[in-house]
Short mmCIF file of C-alpha atoms and ligand atoms in Angstrom, two decimals:
data_model
loop_
_atom_site.label_atom_id
_atom_site.label_comp_id
_atom_site.label_asym_id
_atom_site.label_seq_id
_atom_site.Cartn_x
_atom_site.Cartn_y
_atom_site.Cartn_z
CA MET S 1470 -0.51 0.00 0.24
CA ALA S 1471 1.59 3.14 -1.60
CA SER S 1472 1.87 5.80 1.70
CA ASN S 1473 3.75 9.37 1.62
CA ARG S 1474 2.43 9.21 5.93
CA LYS S 1475 5.55 8.55 7.52
CA ILE S 1476 4.99 8.19 11.54
CA MET S 1477 7.69 7.33 13.92
CA VAL S 1478 6.60 5.75 16.96
CA LEU S 1479 7.49 5.65 20.26
CA PRO S 1480 5.95 3.59 22.64
CA GLY S 1481 8.44 4.37 25.79
CA ASP S 1482 8.14 2.31 29.06
CA GLY S 1483 5.79 0.91 31.15
CA ILE S 1484 2.04 0.96 29.99
CA GLY S 1485 3.42 2.70 27.03
CA THR S 1486 4.16 -0.12 25.27
CA GLU S 1487 1.03 -1.54 25.81
CA ILE S 1488 -1.34 1.40 24.61
CA MET S 1489 0.36 1.39 21.78
CA LYS S 1490 1.04 -2.45 21.06
CA ALA S 1491 -3.03 -2.05 20.83
CA ASN S 1492 -2.52 1.19 18.50
CA MET S 1493 -1.35 -0.91 16.05
CA ARG S 1494 -4.36 -2.66 15.54
CA VAL S 1495 -6.39 0.61 15.26
CA MET S 1496 -4.25 1.00 12.60
CA ASP S 1497 -4.47 -2.53 11.12
CA TRP S 1498 -8.22 -2.10 10.29
CA LEU S 1499 -7.86 1.57 8.74
CA ALA S 1500 -5.34 -0.46 6.42
CA LYS S 1501 -7.69 -2.92 6.05
CA HIS S 1502 -10.83 -1.18 5.67
CA ARG S 1503 -10.15 2.36 4.68
CA SER S 1504 -6.96 2.03 2.29
CA LEU S 1505 -4.57 4.32 4.95
CA GLY S 1506 -1.50 3.14 5.28
CA PHE S 1507 1.60 4.83 7.03
CA ASP S 1508 5.05 4.38 6.40
CA MET S 1509 6.23 2.99 10.69
CA GLN S 1510 9.01 3.68 11.96
CA GLU S 1511 9.90 2.72 15.67
CA GLY S 1512 12.46 3.85 18.36
CA PHE S 1513 13.16 4.08 22.01
CA VAL S 1514 12.47 6.62 23.80
CA GLY S 1515 12.71 7.37 27.86
CA GLY S 1516 14.24 4.52 30.29
CA ALA S 1517 14.05 1.91 27.44
CA ALA S 1518 16.42 3.91 25.51
CA TYR S 1519 17.86 4.40 28.56
CA ASP S 1520 18.19 0.39 29.02
CA ALA S 1521 19.50 0.44 25.08
CA HIS S 1522 21.76 3.07 24.56
CA GLY S 1523 22.36 4.65 28.29
CA THR S 1524 20.40 7.63 27.11
CA PRO S 1525 17.31 8.84 27.24
CA LEU S 1526 16.80 10.16 23.18
CA THR S 1527 19.74 8.92 20.98
CA ASP S 1528 20.46 11.66 18.23
CA GLU S 1529 19.42 9.43 15.45
CA THR S 1530 15.66 8.92 17.20
CA LEU S 1531 15.55 12.63 17.55
CA ALA S 1532 16.37 13.01 13.43
CA ASP S 1533 14.04 10.12 13.04
CA SER S 1534 11.28 12.18 14.94
CA ILE S 1535 12.25 15.31 13.12
CA ALA S 1536 12.19 13.71 9.87
CA SER S 1537 8.92 12.43 10.23
CA ASP S 1538 5.32 13.41 9.35
CA ALA S 1539 4.39 13.09 13.18
CA VAL S 1540 5.58 11.36 16.23
CA LEU S 1541 3.22 9.17 18.46
CA PHE S 1542 3.77 8.75 22.33
CA GLY S 1543 3.35 6.67 24.66
CA ALA S 1544 4.42 7.57 28.12
CA VAL S 1545 7.61 7.54 29.92
CA GLY S 1546 9.59 6.93 33.02
CA GLY S 1547 9.48 4.07 35.97
CA PRO S 1548 10.97 3.44 39.41
CA ALA S 1549 13.59 2.37 37.78
CA TYR S 1550 15.24 5.02 36.38
CA ASP S 1551 14.57 7.84 39.80
CA ASP S 1552 17.83 7.77 41.25
CA LEU S 1553 19.56 8.50 37.16
CA PRO S 1554 21.23 12.11 37.32
CA PHE S 1555 19.12 14.28 36.16
CA GLU S 1556 19.81 14.72 32.86
CA LEU S 1557 19.66 10.61 32.09
CA LYS S 1558 16.06 11.09 33.01
CA PRO S 1559 13.22 9.26 30.94
CA GLU S 1560 11.49 12.90 30.46
CA ARG S 1561 14.47 14.57 29.94
CA GLY S 1562 13.81 12.39 26.34
CA LEU S 1563 10.30 13.63 25.73
CA LEU S 1564 11.28 17.76 26.55
CA ALA S 1565 14.28 17.29 24.52
CA LEU S 1566 11.73 16.33 21.55
CA ARG S 1567 9.75 19.21 22.93
CA LYS S 1568 12.31 21.57 22.30
CA GLU S 1569 14.63 20.59 19.37
CA MET S 1570 11.11 19.87 17.50
CA ASP S 1571 10.22 23.57 18.48
CA LEU S 1572 6.79 21.78 19.41
CA PHE S 1573 5.13 25.78 20.57
CA ALA S 1574 1.55 24.82 20.78
CA ASN S 1575 -0.19 22.49 22.49
CA LEU S 1576 -3.36 21.04 22.58
CA ARG S 1577 -5.65 19.45 24.78
CA PRO S 1578 -8.91 19.03 24.65
CA ALA S 1579 -11.88 18.00 27.25
CA ILE S 1580 -14.28 16.04 25.68
CA VAL S 1581 -17.01 14.26 28.32
CA PHE S 1582 -18.68 11.55 26.26
CA PRO S 1583 -22.09 10.23 26.86
CA SER S 1584 -21.01 7.81 28.77
CA LEU S 1585 -18.91 8.83 30.92
CA VAL S 1586 -21.18 11.67 32.14
CA GLU S 1587 -20.94 10.16 35.37
CA ALA S 1588 -17.38 10.59 36.13
CA SER S 1589 -17.28 13.56 36.45
CA THR S 1590 -16.98 15.36 39.76
CA LEU S 1591 -19.01 17.78 37.77
CA LYS S 1592 -23.11 17.61 37.57
CA PRO S 1593 -23.59 16.27 34.61
CA ASN S 1594 -26.46 18.98 33.41
CA VAL S 1595 -22.71 20.76 33.03
CA VAL S 1596 -20.67 18.40 31.76
CA SER S 1597 -23.04 16.45 29.52
CA GLY S 1598 -22.05 17.41 25.38
CA LEU S 1599 -18.66 19.15 26.96
CA ASP S 1600 -16.12 19.41 23.93
CA ILE S 1601 -13.18 22.23 24.47
CA MET S 1602 -9.78 22.66 22.96
CA ILE S 1603 -7.57 24.84 25.98
CA LEU S 1604 -4.33 25.53 23.57
CA ARG S 1605 -1.31 26.65 25.41
CA GLU S 1606 1.99 28.32 24.82
CA LEU S 1607 4.25 25.74 24.69
CA CYS S 1608 7.13 26.99 24.38
CA GLY S 1609 7.48 30.94 25.80
CA GLY S 1610 6.64 33.09 28.76
CA SER S 1611 7.22 32.03 32.12
CA TYR S 1612 8.92 28.47 32.53
CA PHE S 1613 11.86 29.95 29.56
CA ALA S 1614 11.67 33.77 29.15
CA GLU S 1615 14.90 35.74 30.67
CA PRO S 1616 16.43 36.88 32.98
CA ARG S 1617 15.29 34.09 35.79
CA GLY S 1618 16.91 32.24 38.63
CA ILE S 1619 17.07 32.23 42.25
CA ASP S 1620 19.77 35.06 44.11
CA ASP S 1621 21.66 35.35 46.65
CA LEU S 1622 20.74 39.44 47.81
CA GLY S 1623 23.79 39.19 50.19
CA ASP S 1624 21.65 39.77 53.70
CA GLY S 1625 21.17 36.31 54.85
CA SER S 1626 18.03 36.14 52.18
CA ARG S 1627 17.53 35.25 48.52
CA LYS S 1628 15.41 36.26 45.28
CA GLY S 1629 13.41 34.09 43.19
CA TYR S 1630 11.80 35.09 39.61
CA ASP S 1631 11.08 34.35 36.40
CA THR S 1632 9.85 36.10 33.89
CA ASN S 1633 6.63 36.51 31.84
CA ALA S 1634 7.63 37.61 28.46
CA TYR S 1635 6.05 37.22 25.55
CA THR S 1636 7.26 38.86 21.61
CA THR S 1637 5.12 39.49 19.72
CA PRO S 1638 5.28 36.75 16.79
CA GLU S 1639 5.54 34.27 19.84
CA ILE S 1640 2.37 35.74 20.02
CA GLU S 1641 0.92 35.55 16.20
CA ARG S 1642 2.35 32.12 16.32
CA ILE S 1643 0.10 30.60 18.65
CA GLY S 1644 -2.62 33.34 17.78
CA ARG S 1645 -2.78 31.48 14.39
CA VAL S 1646 -3.25 27.80 15.32
CA GLY S 1647 -5.63 29.17 17.16
CA MET S 1648 -7.85 30.44 14.59
CA ASP S 1649 -6.97 27.20 12.58
CA LEU S 1650 -8.50 25.48 15.45
CA ALA S 1651 -11.25 27.26 15.58
CA ARG S 1652 -12.36 27.36 11.96
CA LYS S 1653 -11.58 23.27 11.92
CA ARG S 1654 -14.59 23.30 14.78
CA GLY S 1655 -17.59 25.46 16.17
CA GLY S 1656 -15.42 28.82 15.18
CA LYS S 1657 -15.39 31.33 18.05
CA LEU S 1658 -11.94 31.70 20.16
CA THR S 1659 -10.99 33.12 23.51
CA SER S 1660 -7.73 34.51 24.31
CA VAL S 1661 -6.93 34.60 27.94
CA GLU S 1662 -4.24 36.09 29.72
CA LYS S 1663 -4.40 39.01 32.29
CA SER S 1664 -4.42 42.08 30.70
CA ASN S 1665 -5.66 44.28 33.82
CA VAL S 1666 -2.03 43.71 35.55
CA MET S 1667 0.40 42.31 33.90
CA HIS S 1668 2.56 44.07 30.67
CA SER S 1669 2.74 40.38 28.88
CA GLY S 1670 -1.32 40.48 29.18
CA ILE S 1671 -1.25 43.82 27.17
CA LEU S 1672 0.73 42.45 24.62
CA TRP S 1673 -1.07 39.16 24.30
CA ARG S 1674 -4.47 41.28 24.20
CA GLU S 1675 -3.37 44.07 21.68
CA VAL S 1676 -1.27 41.43 19.55
CA MET S 1677 -3.87 38.60 19.49
CA THR S 1678 -6.32 41.89 18.69
CA ALA S 1679 -4.49 43.28 15.60
CA LEU S 1680 -3.87 39.63 13.80
CA HIS S 1681 -8.05 38.80 14.16
CA ALA S 1682 -8.74 42.00 12.26
CA ALA S 1683 -6.10 41.21 9.41
CA GLU S 1684 -6.75 37.45 9.07
CA GLY S 1685 -9.65 36.16 11.34
CA ASP S 1686 -12.29 35.47 8.68
CA GLY S 1687 -14.63 32.76 10.01
CA VAL S 1688 -13.51 32.90 13.68
CA GLU S 1689 -15.34 35.09 16.76
CA LEU S 1690 -12.66 35.84 18.67
CA GLY S 1691 -13.54 36.74 22.54
CA HIS S 1692 -11.16 37.97 25.52
CA MET S 1693 -11.27 36.74 28.78
CA TYR S 1694 -8.85 37.14 32.41
CA ALA S 1695 -7.49 33.94 33.53
CA ASP S 1696 -8.91 33.75 36.88
CA ASN S 1697 -12.01 34.67 35.61
CA CYS S 1698 -11.83 31.58 33.03
CA ALA S 1699 -11.06 29.46 35.36
CA MET S 1700 -14.41 30.50 37.16
CA GLN S 1701 -15.90 30.31 34.57
CA LEU S 1702 -14.61 26.59 33.38
CA VAL S 1703 -16.18 24.98 36.44
CA ARG S 1704 -19.16 27.34 35.73
CA ASN S 1705 -20.38 26.46 32.50
CA PRO S 1706 -17.39 25.29 30.89
CA LYS S 1707 -19.15 25.25 27.39
CA GLN S 1708 -19.67 28.25 26.90
CA PHE S 1709 -16.51 27.49 25.01
CA ASP S 1710 -15.02 25.94 21.53
CA VAL S 1711 -11.60 27.40 21.95
CA ILE S 1712 -9.28 28.86 24.61
CA VAL S 1713 -5.82 30.59 24.12
CA THR S 1714 -3.94 30.26 26.74
CA ASP S 1715 -0.06 31.12 27.39
CA ASN S 1716 2.09 28.87 28.70
CA LEU S 1717 1.28 29.33 32.22
CA PHE S 1718 -1.75 30.17 32.62
CA GLY S 1719 -2.62 27.17 29.59
CA ASP S 1720 -1.03 25.37 32.55
CA LEU S 1721 -3.22 25.80 34.65
CA LEU S 1722 -6.20 25.85 32.81
CA SER S 1723 -5.44 22.23 30.88
CA ASP S 1724 -5.60 20.73 34.12
CA CYS S 1725 -8.87 21.85 35.50
CA ALA S 1726 -10.45 21.62 31.96
CA ALA S 1727 -9.41 18.37 31.54
CA MET S 1728 -10.91 16.83 35.44
CA LEU S 1729 -14.09 17.92 33.83
CA THR S 1730 -13.91 14.83 31.87
CA GLY S 1731 -13.00 12.59 35.06
CA SER S 1732 -10.23 10.91 33.99
CA LEU S 1733 -6.58 10.50 33.48
CA GLY S 1734 -7.57 7.66 30.84
CA MET S 1735 -9.12 9.42 28.26
CA LEU S 1736 -6.80 12.07 28.40
CA PRO S 1737 -5.04 12.93 24.55
CA SER S 1738 -3.05 16.03 23.92
CA ALA S 1739 -1.17 17.43 20.47
CA SER S 1740 1.65 19.16 20.49
CA LEU S 1741 2.32 21.21 17.30
CA GLY S 1742 5.06 23.11 15.52
CA ALA S 1743 5.31 25.59 12.27
CA PRO S 1744 4.20 24.22 9.41
CA ASP S 1745 7.26 22.49 7.11
CA PRO S 1746 7.55 24.66 4.36
CA GLU S 1747 8.05 21.94 1.92
CA THR S 1748 4.54 19.78 3.11
CA GLY S 1749 3.06 22.51 4.64
CA LEU S 1750 2.34 19.52 8.07
CA PRO S 1751 3.03 21.15 11.35
CA LYS S 1752 5.69 19.50 13.67
CA ALA S 1753 3.32 17.33 15.63
CA MET S 1754 3.30 14.84 18.45
CA TYR S 1755 0.75 12.98 19.58
CA GLU S 1756 0.65 11.47 22.83
CA PRO S 1757 -1.35 10.67 26.36
CA VAL S 1758 -1.87 13.15 28.93
CA HIS S 1759 -1.38 10.24 31.62
CA GLY S 1760 2.20 8.54 32.43
CA SER S 1761 3.70 5.47 32.02
CA ALA S 1762 1.64 3.73 35.95
CA PRO S 1763 4.13 1.82 37.04
CA ASP S 1764 1.55 0.11 39.31
CA ILE S 1765 -0.12 -1.31 36.60
CA ALA S 1766 1.85 -1.51 33.56
CA GLY S 1767 2.73 -5.33 32.40
CA LYS S 1768 -0.84 -6.59 34.36
CA GLY S 1769 -2.34 -5.85 31.09
CA ILE S 1770 -4.93 -3.86 32.51
CA ALA S 1771 -3.97 -0.19 31.68
CA ASN S 1772 -6.66 1.81 29.36
CA PRO S 1773 -5.45 2.52 26.43
CA LEU S 1774 -8.54 5.35 24.78
CA ALA S 1775 -6.79 8.58 25.26
CA GLN S 1776 -3.79 6.71 23.29
CA PHE S 1777 -6.72 5.43 20.81
CA MET S 1778 -7.89 9.39 20.90
CA SER S 1779 -3.70 11.08 20.35
CA PHE S 1780 -4.46 8.77 17.67
CA ALA S 1781 -7.13 10.31 16.23
CA MET S 1782 -5.93 13.99 16.44
CA MET S 1783 -2.99 13.16 14.57
CA LEU S 1784 -5.30 11.70 11.73
CA ARG S 1785 -7.09 15.02 12.47
CA TYR S 1786 -4.78 17.71 12.48
CA SER S 1787 -1.75 15.76 10.84
CA PHE S 1788 -3.00 13.73 8.13
CA ASP S 1789 -6.73 15.73 7.33
CA GLN S 1790 -8.36 12.46 7.77
CA GLY S 1791 -11.59 14.57 9.87
CA ALA S 1792 -13.59 11.19 8.69
CA GLU S 1793 -11.71 8.66 10.35
CA ALA S 1794 -10.79 10.52 13.69
CA ASP S 1795 -15.03 11.12 13.72
CA LEU S 1796 -15.47 7.02 13.61
CA LEU S 1797 -12.43 6.13 15.68
CA GLU S 1798 -14.01 8.57 18.45
CA ALA S 1799 -17.54 8.11 17.64
CA ALA S 1800 -16.25 3.69 18.35
CA VAL S 1801 -14.49 4.68 21.98
CA ASP S 1802 -18.24 5.99 22.79
CA LYS S 1803 -19.89 2.92 22.18
CA ALA S 1804 -17.69 0.69 23.23
CA LEU S 1805 -17.80 3.05 26.84
CA GLN S 1806 -21.27 1.91 26.62
CA SER S 1807 -20.52 -1.28 27.95
CA ASN S 1808 -16.70 -1.93 29.12
CA ARG S 1809 -14.77 -0.05 30.67
CA THR S 1810 -10.96 -0.77 32.04
CA GLY S 1811 -10.44 -0.19 35.95
CA ASP S 1812 -9.58 3.13 36.49
CA ILE S 1813 -13.12 3.68 35.22
CA MET S 1814 -14.77 0.97 36.27
CA THR S 1815 -18.85 1.81 37.00
CA PRO S 1816 -21.46 -0.27 38.48
CA GLY S 1817 -23.53 -1.81 35.39
CA CYS S 1818 -20.91 -2.32 33.12
CA THR S 1819 -18.15 -5.29 32.32
CA GLU S 1820 -15.22 -4.70 33.26
CA THR S 1821 -11.83 -5.04 30.68
CA GLY S 1822 -8.30 -5.43 30.13
CA THR S 1823 -6.43 -3.05 27.81
CA GLU S 1824 -7.13 -6.26 25.01
CA GLY S 1825 -10.74 -6.64 25.97
CA MET S 1826 -10.92 -2.24 24.79
CA THR S 1827 -9.28 -2.77 21.50
CA ASP S 1828 -11.68 -5.93 20.96
CA ALA S 1829 -14.99 -3.70 22.07
CA VAL S 1830 -13.50 -0.68 19.80
CA LEU S 1831 -12.75 -2.49 16.96
CA ASP S 1832 -15.93 -4.07 16.72
CA ALA S 1833 -17.69 -0.70 17.46
CA MET S 1834 -15.60 -0.03 13.78
CA ASP S 1835 -16.61 -2.43 12.23
CA ARG S 1836 -20.41 -2.07 12.88
CA LEU S 1837 -19.95 1.48 12.65
CA ALA S 1838 -18.54 1.77 8.94
CA ARG S 1839 -20.69 -0.92 8.08
P1 NAD V 2356 0.63 8.63 36.38
O1 NAD V 2356 -0.99 8.93 34.90
O2 NAD V 2356 1.49 7.30 35.08
O3 NAD V 2356 -0.38 7.08 36.99
C1 NAD V 2356 -1.79 7.95 37.73
C2 NAD V 2356 -2.83 6.83 38.30
O4 NAD V 2356 -3.60 7.16 36.84
C3 NAD V 2356 -1.67 6.17 38.67
O5 NAD V 2356 -2.55 4.70 39.34
C4 NAD V 2356 -1.82 5.46 37.23
O6 NAD V 2356 -2.65 3.57 37.58
C5 NAD V 2356 -3.49 5.60 37.02
N1 NAD V 2356 -3.78 5.61 35.30
C6 NAD V 2356 -2.85 6.34 34.70
N2 NAD V 2356 -2.61 5.93 33.60
C7 NAD V 2356 -3.86 4.77 33.18
C8 NAD V 2356 -4.33 4.13 32.01
N3 NAD V 2356 -4.04 4.40 30.94
N4 NAD V 2356 -5.03 3.54 32.52
C9 NAD V 2356 -5.30 3.02 33.60
N5 NAD V 2356 -5.36 3.35 34.48
C10 NAD V 2356 -4.11 4.44 34.60
O7 NAD V 2356 1.52 9.46 36.78
P2 NAD V 2356 2.20 9.01 37.85
O8 NAD V 2356 2.63 7.36 38.70
O9 NAD V 2356 2.30 10.41 38.71
O10 NAD V 2356 3.96 9.08 37.55
C11 NAD V 2356 4.91 7.44 36.50
C12 NAD V 2356 5.87 7.73 35.83
O11 NAD V 2356 4.95 8.28 34.49
C13 NAD V 2356 6.92 8.61 36.54
O12 NAD V 2356 8.21 8.29 36.20
C14 NAD V 2356 6.67 10.32 35.81
O13 NAD V 2356 7.72 10.61 35.74
C15 NAD V 2356 5.97 9.41 34.46
N6 NAD V 2356 5.50 10.94 33.59
C16 NAD V 2356 5.58 10.35 32.35
C17 NAD V 2356 4.80 10.97 31.75
C18 NAD V 2356 4.43 11.33 30.05
O14 NAD V 2356 5.67 10.01 29.48
N7 NAD V 2356 3.99 11.81 29.53
C19 NAD V 2356 3.83 11.89 32.42
C20 NAD V 2356 3.66 12.56 33.45
C21 NAD V 2356 4.31 11.23 34.29
#
């Protein structure tokens, strides 16, 4: 089957290898039933790479990842690596990939499947049907901008400080991703900052407003202060479609939005970079939000759905295969109607493992595709 879609597959550690194996079955289904093939290359990352090569990410794996159209990532980490020096820890492999691929846009959808409404801590009428996207700037702001550090003040005390700085191009490039996303979804973009008290927020609002005036056809832009956004997310989250915000606020608001859905095993994410000048495709990495879950690794009980939905995001955002992404997400919802892994188990459903849940999703794809 001819294909020019190059995927770098990095299962990682712990349940990462188990849920990636399950994801391969979904890919096989798409190859067989939709003639959707991928050129796949697999590599080690995290603890697995340390075991094989003494480093959490080899130069070769990094180069192959950069050369691919998209990276599908599992999870890294585990107690066996806890005592390694900082630079050799499994998580450094993940951070190096994000940095070297310049993945500045982090997409975290918060979707509440009808069958999982009861898993949220919020009232069903607040979260049922929820489908929002938090877009977080990932390479700038408080976590990277200079100056930052801890200074000795010479009087027995110290000063710790970070800088929340953003330049016009940094705001514009994340704003463009926000508008593109809004166009592919409900057409509504909410830009979030604190322009009432922060200079970086004033510039953020000015640049977003100008960008929208110049390039925002088909997108309705609104502005909101970050503290109000946190309140609105738990009061009435369905008022949002896409939220675009900086690194620090995005870190907090995306975790808050994620928990509206009730379960870590259900949360996908995508990190995108600038479009490639030749292919027009953004550099991209897709991964579940959860970690390697050492407590359940090797038991065959990990929930594979966050991995599947990360793959669905890959189909939609890297390969423009929206119909296949929709099919996979619909199959996940259908499978959830009676099947549950332990992390989302509710009375009345059948408890199953990674393989059983994958069978249920593939079965639902068979039925939906008829
Ligand atoms: P974790 O996300 O691995 O697990 C937290 C809890 O959620 C555990 O009880 C686990 O069993 C459960 N859980 C997570 N995913 C699940 C799934 N798919 N199905 C069923 N249950 C699931 O977080 P942690 O325990 O804090 O971290 C474990 C390791 O993972 C650490 O080494 C940490 O650094 C690493 N980590 C990696 C990533 C990543 O690779 N992106 C993210 C977070 C943590």
